[in-house]
XYZ file of C-alpha atoms in Angstrom:
712
model
C -28.206 10.171 17.254
C -31.377 8.530 18.644
C -32.042 11.339 21.133
C -31.285 9.298 24.257
C -28.504 10.356 26.603
C -25.523 8.068 26.474
C -24.685 6.317 29.735
C -21.000 6.356 30.486
C -19.376 3.487 32.326
C -17.532 5.062 35.249
C -16.247 1.775 36.647
C -12.467 1.540 36.796
C -10.906 -0.605 34.088
C -9.190 -3.797 35.191
C -5.475 -3.797 34.470
C -4.097 -7.086 33.221
C -0.780 -6.523 35.037
C -2.559 -6.748 38.409
C -3.635 -10.277 37.525
C -0.072 -11.226 36.638
C 1.167 -9.844 39.960
C -1.456 -11.775 41.940
C -0.560 -15.014 40.168
C 3.143 -14.581 40.893
C 2.495 -13.794 44.565
C 0.264 -16.858 44.802
C 2.962 -19.112 43.408
C 5.511 -17.723 45.841
C 3.036 -18.120 48.685
C 2.393 -21.759 47.753
C 6.097 -22.566 47.600
C 7.053 -20.985 50.902
C 3.802 -21.342 52.846
C 4.399 -22.180 56.515
C 7.812 -20.471 56.767
C 6.934 -16.792 56.526
C 9.715 -15.323 58.576
C 12.466 -17.852 58.051
C 11.924 -19.172 54.582
C 12.673 -22.829 55.569
C 10.980 -26.236 55.517
C 8.490 -27.378 58.231
C 8.184 -30.970 59.456
C 5.266 -32.054 61.640
C 6.102 -34.931 64.041
C 4.429 -36.690 67.005
C 4.927 -35.189 70.466
C 7.244 -38.028 71.580
C 9.528 -37.440 68.593
C 9.444 -33.706 69.321
C 10.644 -34.319 72.900
C 13.331 -36.690 71.612
C 14.755 -34.071 69.206
C 14.768 -31.408 71.933
C 16.445 -33.741 74.415
C 19.201 -34.527 71.880
C 19.938 -30.816 71.459
C 18.640 -30.416 67.890
C 16.638 -27.267 68.763
C 18.089 -23.812 68.214
C 15.045 -21.899 69.558
C 11.578 -23.039 70.664
C 8.228 -21.293 70.212
C 4.974 -22.394 71.858
C 1.614 -21.099 70.611
C -0.788 -21.308 73.555
C -3.892 -20.610 71.450
C -3.251 -23.341 68.875
C -1.452 -25.776 71.249
C 1.466 -26.154 68.846
C 5.128 -26.225 69.760
C 7.741 -25.501 67.110
C 11.516 -25.259 67.157
C 14.091 -24.168 64.611
C 16.590 -26.911 63.847
C 20.207 -26.028 64.496
C 22.257 -25.947 61.281
C 24.554 -28.726 62.546
C 21.645 -31.155 62.997
C 19.604 -30.491 59.828
C 20.720 -33.754 58.229
C 19.951 -35.707 61.457
C 16.338 -34.518 61.400
C 15.486 -34.293 57.669
C 18.125 -36.642 56.191
C 18.802 -33.853 53.643
C 21.162 -30.929 53.419
C 20.355 -27.245 53.885
C 20.256 -26.769 50.116
C 17.110 -28.907 49.995
C 15.215 -27.855 53.142
C 16.497 -24.313 53.660
C 18.794 -22.673 56.167
C 16.226 -22.522 58.985
C 13.864 -25.509 58.819
C 11.393 -26.111 61.646
C 9.845 -29.062 63.460
C 6.325 -28.708 64.891
C 4.048 -30.886 67.001
C 0.620 -30.803 68.592
C 1.150 -30.824 72.390
C -1.186 -32.397 74.999
C -1.127 -29.261 77.140
C 0.920 -26.125 77.502
C 1.762 -26.897 81.162
C 3.345 -30.237 80.289
C 5.447 -28.593 77.583
C 6.641 -25.948 80.018
C 7.626 -28.606 82.567
C 9.467 -30.595 79.904
C 11.327 -27.619 78.445
C 12.402 -26.382 81.875
C 14.205 -29.674 82.412
C 15.355 -30.802 78.942
C 16.043 -27.466 77.118
C 18.376 -24.733 78.291
C 17.849 -22.340 75.357
C 15.374 -19.526 74.827
C 11.662 -20.312 74.782
C 8.992 -17.868 73.539
C 5.245 -18.107 73.996
C 2.574 -16.746 71.584
C -1.105 -16.049 72.164
C -2.224 -15.340 68.515
C -3.796 -18.012 66.385
C -2.660 -18.874 62.807
C -5.947 -20.561 61.932
C -7.115 -17.972 59.421
C -3.639 -17.690 57.971
C -3.454 -21.416 57.412
C -6.947 -21.461 55.984
C -6.062 -18.663 53.580
C -2.865 -20.405 52.591
C -4.731 -23.568 51.686
C -7.636 -21.926 49.846
C -5.987 -18.861 48.270
C -4.460 -20.680 45.244
C -7.822 -22.245 44.400
C -9.542 -18.879 44.656
C -6.997 -17.392 42.260
C -7.584 -20.168 39.716
C -11.357 -19.718 39.968
C -11.026 -15.953 39.431
C -8.681 -16.483 36.483
C -11.070 -18.856 34.709
C -13.977 -16.518 35.415
C -12.091 -13.582 33.908
C -10.974 -15.582 30.881
C -14.456 -16.871 29.974
C -15.916 -13.437 30.612
C -13.358 -11.959 28.195
C -14.127 -14.550 25.523
C -17.876 -13.992 25.827
C -17.422 -10.217 25.803
C -15.333 -10.300 22.628
C -17.520 -12.761 20.788
C -21.064 -11.697 21.429
C -22.829 -8.428 20.922
C -21.604 -5.107 19.708
C -20.652 -4.017 23.172
C -17.856 -6.539 23.544
C -14.851 -5.674 25.650
C -12.282 -6.856 23.123
C -12.025 -10.484 24.141
C -9.225 -12.231 25.964
C -5.984 -10.237 25.941
C -7.871 -7.580 23.887
C -7.353 -9.518 20.639
C -10.884 -8.562 19.573
C -10.313 -4.856 20.117
C -10.181 -2.662 17.040
C -6.748 -1.415 15.936
C -8.121 1.743 14.359
C -6.276 5.005 15.044
C -8.525 7.845 16.131
C -7.855 11.409 14.993
C -10.003 13.833 16.938
C -11.099 16.557 14.522
C -7.886 16.415 12.473
C -5.532 16.611 15.459
C -2.017 15.523 14.537
C -2.633 15.829 10.779
C -1.348 18.709 8.678
C -2.803 17.703 5.296
C -5.564 19.692 3.627
C -7.177 19.709 0.199
C -4.689 22.404 -0.817
C -1.984 19.724 -0.615
C -3.873 17.509 -3.075
C -3.071 18.712 -6.589
C -4.834 17.420 -9.667
C -7.670 14.885 -9.367
C -10.166 17.734 -9.339
C -13.207 15.535 -9.945
C -12.254 13.086 -7.192
C -11.466 15.940 -4.825
C -14.842 17.537 -5.536
C -16.653 14.295 -4.680
C -14.792 13.919 -1.384
C -15.199 17.596 -0.486
C -18.952 17.211 -0.843
C -18.935 14.579 1.922
C -16.944 16.905 4.161
C -19.320 19.768 3.367
C -22.286 17.599 4.323
C -20.762 16.938 7.741
C -20.096 20.646 8.248
C -23.405 21.934 6.894
C -25.966 19.089 6.714
C -28.997 21.389 6.569
C -27.955 22.565 3.096
C -28.716 19.074 1.756
C -31.407 17.822 4.129
C -33.672 20.784 3.351
C -33.886 19.475 -0.209
C -34.566 15.931 0.988
C -31.070 14.641 0.316
C -29.260 12.083 2.445
C -25.575 11.824 3.135
C -23.800 8.988 1.276
C -23.127 6.074 3.594
C -19.832 5.228 1.966
C -17.393 6.148 -0.787
C -14.825 3.857 -2.389
C -11.624 5.395 -3.783
C -10.483 3.363 -6.786
C -7.314 3.822 -8.805
C -3.785 2.644 -9.573
C -1.124 2.679 -6.840
C 0.386 6.057 -6.021
C -2.398 8.228 -7.422
C -3.286 9.811 -4.070
C -6.149 7.766 -2.593
C -4.689 7.722 0.916
C -3.669 11.376 0.551
C -7.285 12.284 -0.191
C -8.345 10.427 2.945
C -5.759 12.344 4.983
C -7.119 15.596 3.572
C -10.611 14.551 4.626
C -9.334 13.832 8.136
C -7.609 17.205 8.235
C -10.635 19.245 7.150
C -13.731 17.322 8.238
C -13.501 18.468 11.894
C -15.142 15.224 13.046
C -13.575 12.106 14.614
C -11.683 10.100 12.000
C -10.893 6.380 12.416
C -8.088 5.056 10.199
C -7.005 1.429 9.767
C -5.933 -1.087 7.129
C -7.947 -3.987 5.796
C -5.362 -6.433 7.129
C -5.892 -5.138 10.692
C -9.108 -7.146 10.974
C -7.651 -10.608 10.426
C -5.651 -12.452 13.111
C -4.607 -16.008 13.896
C -7.532 -16.450 16.326
C -10.937 -17.514 15.055
C -13.613 -14.857 15.428
C -11.213 -11.988 15.992
C -11.964 -10.262 12.672
C -15.713 -10.079 13.288
C -15.087 -8.966 16.873
C -12.846 -6.122 15.707
C -15.463 -5.000 13.195
C -18.072 -4.862 15.959
C -15.719 -2.983 18.263
C -14.822 -0.495 15.506
C -18.436 0.382 14.769
C -19.263 0.499 18.479
C -16.585 3.168 18.941
C -17.740 4.958 15.783
C -21.352 5.126 16.968
C -20.185 6.591 20.266
C -18.289 9.309 18.336
C -20.929 9.886 15.632
C -20.944 11.807 13.385
C -17.574 10.455 12.290
C -15.661 8.917 9.371
C -14.084 5.449 9.150
C -11.291 5.021 6.588
C -10.266 1.466 5.605
C -7.142 1.407 3.430
C -6.547 -1.574 1.116
C -10.023 -2.944 1.773
C -9.425 -5.770 -0.712
C -7.546 -7.584 2.086
C -10.889 -8.264 3.776
C -13.430 -7.479 1.046
C -12.409 -10.070 -1.561
C -15.362 -11.703 -3.275
C -16.625 -14.778 -1.464
C -15.966 -17.991 -3.320
C -12.985 -16.635 -5.294
C -10.501 -18.154 -2.834
C -11.977 -21.537 -2.024
C -11.296 -22.675 1.549
C -10.837 -26.360 2.285
C -11.904 -25.839 5.917
C -15.475 -25.678 7.136
C -15.164 -22.052 8.182
C -13.417 -19.139 6.529
C -12.340 -16.453 8.965
C -12.060 -13.792 6.263
C -15.594 -14.445 5.046
C -16.926 -14.147 8.600
C -15.174 -10.800 8.899
C -16.641 -9.646 5.579
C -20.132 -10.761 6.592
C -19.882 -8.799 9.832
C -18.612 -5.752 7.905
C -21.559 -5.968 5.496
C -23.994 -6.190 8.403
C -22.491 -3.224 10.221
C -22.404 -1.054 7.088
C -26.023 -1.622 6.085
C -27.725 -4.369 8.029
C -30.863 -4.598 10.140
C -29.622 -1.827 12.426
C -28.527 1.230 10.459
C -25.566 3.294 11.685
C -26.624 6.882 11.039
C -23.844 9.403 11.206
C -21.046 6.939 10.391
C -19.498 7.406 6.931
C -17.199 4.761 5.458
C -14.280 5.725 3.213
C -12.235 2.933 1.661
C -9.410 2.687 -0.860
C -8.309 -0.100 -3.174
C -6.512 -0.614 -6.466
C -8.202 -4.000 -7.085
C -11.880 -3.168 -7.279
C -12.458 -6.064 -9.680
C -11.985 -8.663 -6.918
C -14.247 -7.020 -4.323
C -17.486 -8.675 -3.295
C -20.568 -7.399 -5.128
C -22.500 -7.077 -1.881
C -19.837 -4.693 -0.614
C -20.086 -2.481 -3.698
C -23.854 -2.117 -3.820
C -25.650 1.140 -3.124
C -26.383 1.587 0.551
C -22.898 0.483 1.541
C -20.617 2.233 -0.925
C -22.932 4.701 -2.631
C -20.084 6.211 -4.648
C -17.066 4.882 -6.468
C -14.586 7.721 -6.866
C -12.001 6.979 -9.557
C -8.552 8.410 -8.862
C -6.733 7.887 -12.167
C -3.235 8.695 -13.343
C -2.861 12.455 -13.813
C -2.905 13.998 -17.278
C -0.643 16.841 -18.436
C -2.362 19.778 -16.620
C -2.711 17.706 -13.452
C 0.959 16.728 -13.533
C 1.869 20.409 -13.781
C -0.207 21.103 -10.657
C 1.350 18.136 -8.830
C 4.854 19.311 -9.715
C 4.041 22.745 -8.291
C 2.997 21.163 -4.982
C 6.115 19.012 -4.654
C 8.393 21.866 -5.728
C 7.317 24.031 -2.783
C 9.959 22.773 -0.319
C 12.712 22.662 -2.983
C 15.154 25.431 -3.773
C 14.997 25.188 -7.552
C 16.068 27.364 -10.468
C 13.400 30.054 -11.147
C 13.787 29.491 -14.885
C 12.712 25.853 -14.529
C 10.111 24.873 -17.137
C 7.525 22.916 -15.131
C 5.515 22.203 -18.271
C 8.537 20.456 -19.793
C 8.884 18.255 -16.708
C 5.209 17.342 -16.895
C 5.564 16.390 -20.561
C 8.648 14.305 -19.751
C 6.708 12.203 -17.231
C 3.650 10.707 -18.978
C 2.089 7.851 -17.058
C 3.673 8.990 -13.788
C 1.526 8.901 -10.668
C 1.626 11.506 -7.920
C 3.975 9.301 -5.906
C 6.296 8.971 -8.925
C 6.389 12.752 -9.368
C 7.207 13.207 -5.677
C 10.034 10.710 -6.144
C 11.312 12.646 -9.178
C 11.475 15.885 -7.177
C 13.257 14.216 -4.276
C 15.699 12.424 -6.580
C 16.466 15.701 -8.380
C 17.289 17.366 -5.057
C 19.618 14.484 -4.156
C 21.371 14.694 -7.531
C 21.804 18.465 -7.149
C 23.303 17.997 -3.689
C 25.629 15.306 -5.033
C 26.952 17.746 -7.631
C 27.183 20.637 -5.117
C 24.634 22.761 -6.956
C 23.236 25.869 -5.290
C 19.756 25.216 -6.715
C 18.040 22.258 -8.348
C 18.426 22.802 -12.084
C 16.579 21.567 -15.148
C 19.276 18.997 -15.868
C 18.956 17.602 -12.343
C 15.273 16.946 -12.946
C 15.931 15.345 -16.334
C 18.615 13.136 -14.790
C 16.162 12.171 -12.063
C 13.561 11.135 -14.645
C 16.173 9.069 -16.483
C 17.305 7.526 -13.203
C 13.796 6.473 -12.205
C 12.760 5.127 -15.613
C 15.978 3.610 -16.898
C 17.955 2.847 -13.757
C 21.422 3.799 -12.618
C 23.833 5.012 -15.278
C 26.902 2.767 -15.727
C 29.563 4.864 -17.422
C 32.402 2.537 -16.470
C 30.967 -0.587 -18.099
C 33.577 -2.073 -20.466
C 32.450 -2.708 -24.069
C 34.339 -3.530 -27.227
C 34.187 -1.245 -30.268
C 32.131 -3.831 -32.156
C 29.568 -4.048 -29.345
C 29.398 -0.278 -29.097
C 28.866 0.024 -32.845
C 26.108 -2.621 -32.828
C 24.293 -0.838 -30.018
C 24.613 2.507 -31.825
C 23.200 1.025 -35.042
C 20.328 -0.534 -33.087
C 19.365 2.660 -31.253
C 19.827 4.786 -34.383
C 17.433 2.415 -36.147
C 14.772 3.083 -33.508
C 15.305 6.827 -33.764
C 15.287 6.898 -37.576
C 12.136 4.826 -38.072
C 10.198 6.634 -35.342
C 11.169 10.001 -36.856
C 9.873 8.943 -40.274
C 6.520 7.574 -39.046
C 3.540 9.840 -38.517
C 2.070 8.213 -35.407
C 5.269 7.138 -33.699
C 6.017 8.836 -30.390
C 8.165 11.989 -30.605
C 11.840 11.373 -29.869
C 13.499 13.004 -26.858
C 17.017 11.582 -26.845
C 19.037 8.502 -27.714
C 21.905 7.110 -25.659
C 24.287 4.177 -25.789
C 25.467 4.705 -22.215
C 24.516 1.581 -20.204
C 21.771 2.288 -17.705
C 20.234 -0.309 -15.413
C 19.959 -3.598 -17.306
C 20.048 -1.919 -20.725
C 23.123 -1.214 -22.832
C 21.338 1.582 -24.691
C 17.957 3.259 -24.923
C 15.880 5.579 -27.057
C 13.759 7.976 -25.021
C 10.409 9.065 -26.397
C 7.585 11.320 -25.314
C 4.494 9.083 -25.403
C 1.331 10.882 -26.369
C -1.546 10.716 -23.909
C -4.283 9.257 -26.029
C -7.874 8.519 -25.196
C -8.239 5.860 -27.875
C -5.727 4.328 -30.255
C -6.322 3.593 -33.941
C -4.983 0.664 -35.925
C -2.621 2.926 -37.877
C -1.140 4.311 -34.668
C -0.499 0.821 -33.311
C 1.109 -0.302 -36.562
C 3.453 2.697 -36.548
C 4.493 1.937 -32.970
C 5.178 -1.708 -33.834
C 7.202 -0.649 -36.866
C 9.268 1.794 -34.789
C 9.900 -0.890 -32.160
C 11.224 -3.249 -34.858
C 13.495 -0.543 -36.300
C 16.426 -1.572 -34.084
C 16.587 -5.191 -35.243
C 15.931 -4.165 -38.853
C 18.916 -1.787 -38.715
C 21.161 -4.518 -37.303
C 20.232 -6.917 -40.087
C 20.667 -4.337 -42.870
C 23.963 -2.828 -41.686
C 25.827 -5.650 -39.941
C 24.238 -8.602 -41.717
C 23.351 -10.376 -38.460
C 20.924 -10.002 -35.566
C 21.639 -9.984 -31.828
C 19.889 -10.632 -28.529
C 19.573 -6.905 -27.872
C 16.082 -6.865 -29.393
C 14.612 -9.249 -26.813
C 12.512 -6.608 -25.106
C 11.470 -5.179 -28.488
C 10.240 -8.571 -29.674
C 8.371 -9.177 -26.431
C 6.600 -5.833 -26.734
C 5.757 -6.369 -30.402
C 4.382 -9.858 -29.765
C 2.116 -8.735 -26.930
C 0.819 -5.741 -28.861
C 0.230 -7.716 -32.060
C -1.559 -10.476 -30.181
C -3.759 -7.870 -28.488
C -4.633 -6.294 -31.841
C -5.663 -9.635 -33.334
C -7.228 -11.529 -30.414
C -8.723 -8.698 -28.357
C -9.312 -5.669 -30.594
C -10.389 -7.400 -33.811
C -7.835 -5.506 -35.944
C -7.056 -8.255 -38.465
C -8.487 -9.303 -41.810
C -9.321 -12.916 -40.914
C -10.665 -12.265 -37.388
C -12.091 -8.788 -37.684
C -14.634 -7.520 -35.136
C -14.029 -10.441 -32.759
C -12.743 -10.350 -29.177
C -11.400 -13.457 -27.443
C -10.597 -11.808 -24.139
C -11.205 -14.091 -21.155
C -12.601 -12.255 -18.116
C -12.231 -15.214 -15.750
C -9.744 -14.947 -12.904
C -8.169 -18.338 -13.609
C -7.628 -19.000 -17.324
C -7.492 -22.794 -17.345
C -9.012 -22.993 -20.823
C -8.853 -20.745 -23.870
C -12.077 -19.063 -25.030
C -11.512 -20.250 -28.609
C -10.835 -23.453 -30.525
C -7.508 -24.820 -31.724
C -8.374 -23.855 -35.289
C -8.992 -20.266 -34.194
C -5.699 -20.319 -32.281
C -3.906 -21.257 -35.502
C -5.577 -18.346 -37.298
C -4.543 -15.953 -34.513
C -0.936 -17.127 -34.728
C -0.961 -16.740 -38.514
C -2.428 -13.229 -38.333
C 0.079 -12.134 -35.692
C 2.943 -13.555 -37.751
C 1.675 -11.783 -40.860
C 1.239 -8.445 -39.066
C 4.728 -8.484 -37.520
C 6.418 -9.505 -40.770
C 4.690 -6.694 -42.667
C 5.866 -4.063 -40.192
C 9.369 -5.525 -40.098
C 9.582 -5.277 -43.895
C 8.211 -1.742 -43.680
C 10.917 -0.749 -41.178
C 13.639 -2.221 -43.396
C 12.307 -0.317 -46.414
C 12.302 2.989 -44.494
C 15.905 2.408 -43.416
C 17.018 1.515 -46.946
C 15.371 4.663 -48.309
C 17.252 6.742 -45.688
C 20.460 4.710 -45.516
C 22.866 7.679 -45.484
C 20.919 9.562 -42.807
C 20.769 6.499 -40.578
C 24.512 5.950 -40.976
C 25.219 9.589 -40.070
C 23.016 9.313 -36.982
C 24.726 6.103 -35.853
C 28.185 7.650 -36.302
C 27.163 10.745 -34.329
C 25.853 8.484 -31.587
C 29.162 6.593 -31.419
C 31.084 9.844 -31.105
C 28.870 11.625 -28.563
C 27.089 8.657 -26.855
C 24.028 10.848 -26.251
C 22.083 12.765 -28.907
C 18.897 14.804 -28.635
C 15.952 15.794 -30.819
C 17.858 18.737 -32.300
C 20.587 16.418 -33.599
C 18.090 14.103 -35.295
C 16.251 17.074 -36.790
C 19.526 18.433 -38.159
C 20.099 15.162 -40.056
C 16.559 14.186 -41.126
C 14.946 17.608 -41.209
C 11.908 18.690 -39.186
C 8.970 16.307 -38.891
C 5.981 17.422 -40.994
C 3.561 16.441 -38.208
C 2.895 18.010 -34.848
C 2.340 15.972 -31.734
C -1.050 15.929 -30.070
C 0.340 17.683 -26.986
C 1.660 20.547 -29.130
C -1.709 20.957 -30.830
C -3.567 20.995 -27.508
C -1.205 23.599 -26.077
C -1.528 25.775 -29.199
C -5.321 25.616 -29.029
C -5.219 26.549 -25.341
C -2.945 29.531 -26.046
C -5.183 30.691 -28.896
C -8.217 30.514 -26.619
C -6.397 32.626 -24.025
C -5.401 35.185 -26.656
C -8.996 35.519 -27.853
C -10.095 36.083 -24.264
C -7.441 38.763 -23.713
C -8.400 40.624 -26.915
C -11.885 41.448 -25.547
C -12.168 45.280 -24.916
C -11.758 46.097 -21.252
C -14.449 48.816 -21.185
C -17.134 46.413 -22.358
C -16.168 43.423 -20.248
C -19.292 43.599 -18.083
C -21.587 44.017 -21.107
C -20.012 41.585 -23.549
C -20.713 37.877 -23.148
C -17.713 35.519 -23.020
C -16.211 34.549 -26.337
C -17.587 31.340 -27.821
C -14.921 28.952 -29.145
C -14.861 28.719 -32.899
C -16.470 25.705 -34.511
C -14.144 23.233 -36.166
C -13.399 24.138 -39.728
C -13.870 21.932 -42.694
C -10.144 21.478 -42.760
C -10.111 19.942 -39.253
C -13.174 17.822 -40.040
C -11.464 16.382 -43.088
C -8.272 15.717 -41.145
C -8.713 11.914 -41.141
C -8.947 11.924 -44.941
C -5.782 13.997 -45.184
C -4.095 11.679 -42.730
C -4.778 8.647 -44.903
C -3.510 10.545 -47.894
C -0.376 11.504 -46.022
C 0.298 7.878 -45.124
C 0.198 6.841 -48.758
C 2.492 9.697 -49.790
C 6.272 9.131 -49.851
C 8.142 10.107 -46.689
C 10.120 12.910 -48.362
C 6.895 14.667 -49.441
C 5.635 16.981 -46.697
C 1.875 17.633 -46.600
C 1.177 21.321 -46.553
C -1.544 21.297 -43.931
C -2.322 18.144 -42.033
C -3.668 18.285 -38.493
C -2.822 15.467 -36.092
C -5.558 13.102 -34.959
C -7.621 14.095 -31.980
C -7.754 10.524 -30.646
C -4.558 9.231 -29.040
C -4.186 7.202 -25.702
C -3.453 7.069 -22.082
C -4.175 3.387 -21.744
C -0.915 2.379 -23.378
C 1.250 4.934 -21.565
C 2.982 2.522 -19.249
C 3.675 0.008 -22.000
C 5.019 2.717 -24.274
C 7.161 4.100 -21.544
C 8.718 0.777 -20.694
C 9.218 -0.375 -24.229
C 10.838 2.839 -25.431
C 13.063 3.525 -22.479
C 14.198 0.139 -21.248
C 16.008 -1.662 -24.010
C 17.147 -5.226 -23.305
C 20.941 -5.563 -22.881
C 22.942 -7.119 -25.655
C 24.415 -10.499 -24.846
């Protein structure tokens, strides 16, 4: 990128296995040095002792080296103990005895008289061999220490390090050359259109940089993908790797940290060194919170924190004194709140791309992607599946499709049917169905009354979630459950929260009214009600005594409360008052509809599972439409208006402008308040639902309405 030709290092790389082989050979050489051919032990003795051993017949064969003036004989196996005072197991099967002789002529004269065996004479000298044998081990040790310190210095200093000793400082990033080996494109990423558009712009800049540079723009140095688990952050990164057509480095945040000090910083340097050699390229760091946690949040008792050193090196490489042009950083995390502020600043991560949970249209698109490999019923209503899975992430939807295929195969179905998908949703949310669980008639009746209470109260409340089905078949840890269709709201009003609390308390209220006692089956209901009521009072300021006040503590470690003991007493009193009011309200609704609740409970005992149609047959249709129904109706009306435009004037007629809201829709909140004060049996003639419901409480609503606590 700086215009200078890159110099390639053509020197052959040193293989660590060669060093191991040399060390092993050296050890063997040191152990058996001096006995190359025979593999025995050598004993050096004076010349007089040498002649004495030969005269006694201890020699098996004699060798005389004329150049060195050394005579050596192999000891006969029968006399090994006489010479060495040890057995052959200790000195070998062919030990030798050597001696420096006065002259070769005297040795020849002596051997011709005293030795009748074979005698051989050598002219070569073993001086260099002996010298090598004595110095070779020391040379190996010197080379080993030189290599080790060279490796440590190479891994610890400078960006051109070689990875350190044993390559522990070498980056673990996987390199994908121009999408090779990846088969993921942006077509495989459904929903998340805004996030996909942001990422596609980075890819477009790499493909066509002149389009932006002509206007004076610069490519973003980094983009951080933020969102809950399973929303598709890593999938977006894979799509970038598949379509960018530039080198793509992929690794996890935990790949930087090791047990050795300094390894994390060394790996960061090595990663960016490789990236600069491949520039322009993209580096993707998944779960960057493993290394990018804010400094000081996890206090270290030691004098040096390895993770902080790694983070400091990462900050320097991303935007330090030397800028890395052509290297783009992509990172993903679901804990952006704990990341270091220096990591999030502009110049390092110029963009934060939020990848949130998909809404209804996005879930429809995600279902279509995951239904491609499935052999499903053509009449399958994908919109119904999307409405049945509020709060589901892309990974959850993929799991639903796979689970539906497994259920269909278990039942020997030819195609995956609608019921298979509904069973899969129930299986994922509620757990495994336990049809064989033994219950007494009294327990079954109590559970039916409890679940019928939930269904009855929620049906009679305007802002309660629409009912899907009620079951008393044990599933997971629950003995029964009422399944609702939580509305995806942007904001939630006080009236909506109160209706949800009242519907949650409907089960215990029904038990007390009908059976005269209460059970442990409402444990999860009470937990949900307590948390929601406390949030309304302490966080949202939705109480009379503590209105417009928020006592939410933003600190990571809540060692102290952000309010006084007197305020805590007021919060407890307000929460107690709020819950008691809604509990009394639920009991009053059940008493006003006592016969209908009893009929619903009896039907539930007989059939074990009832659906919306059964509740509507007993209570009558609800006078209010859900927010999802209203949105779909408005969308269909807009499509119909577009279709009604004359075809011959399409090119001349401007597109239809949506109608302004009528006075009736503007006055909807007033009509809503009036409808709340009206008795439940009076149906307002024309009341539109509120335009402000919530996504934030989806998960809580889902868990509290589908996972009832088992009765004890």
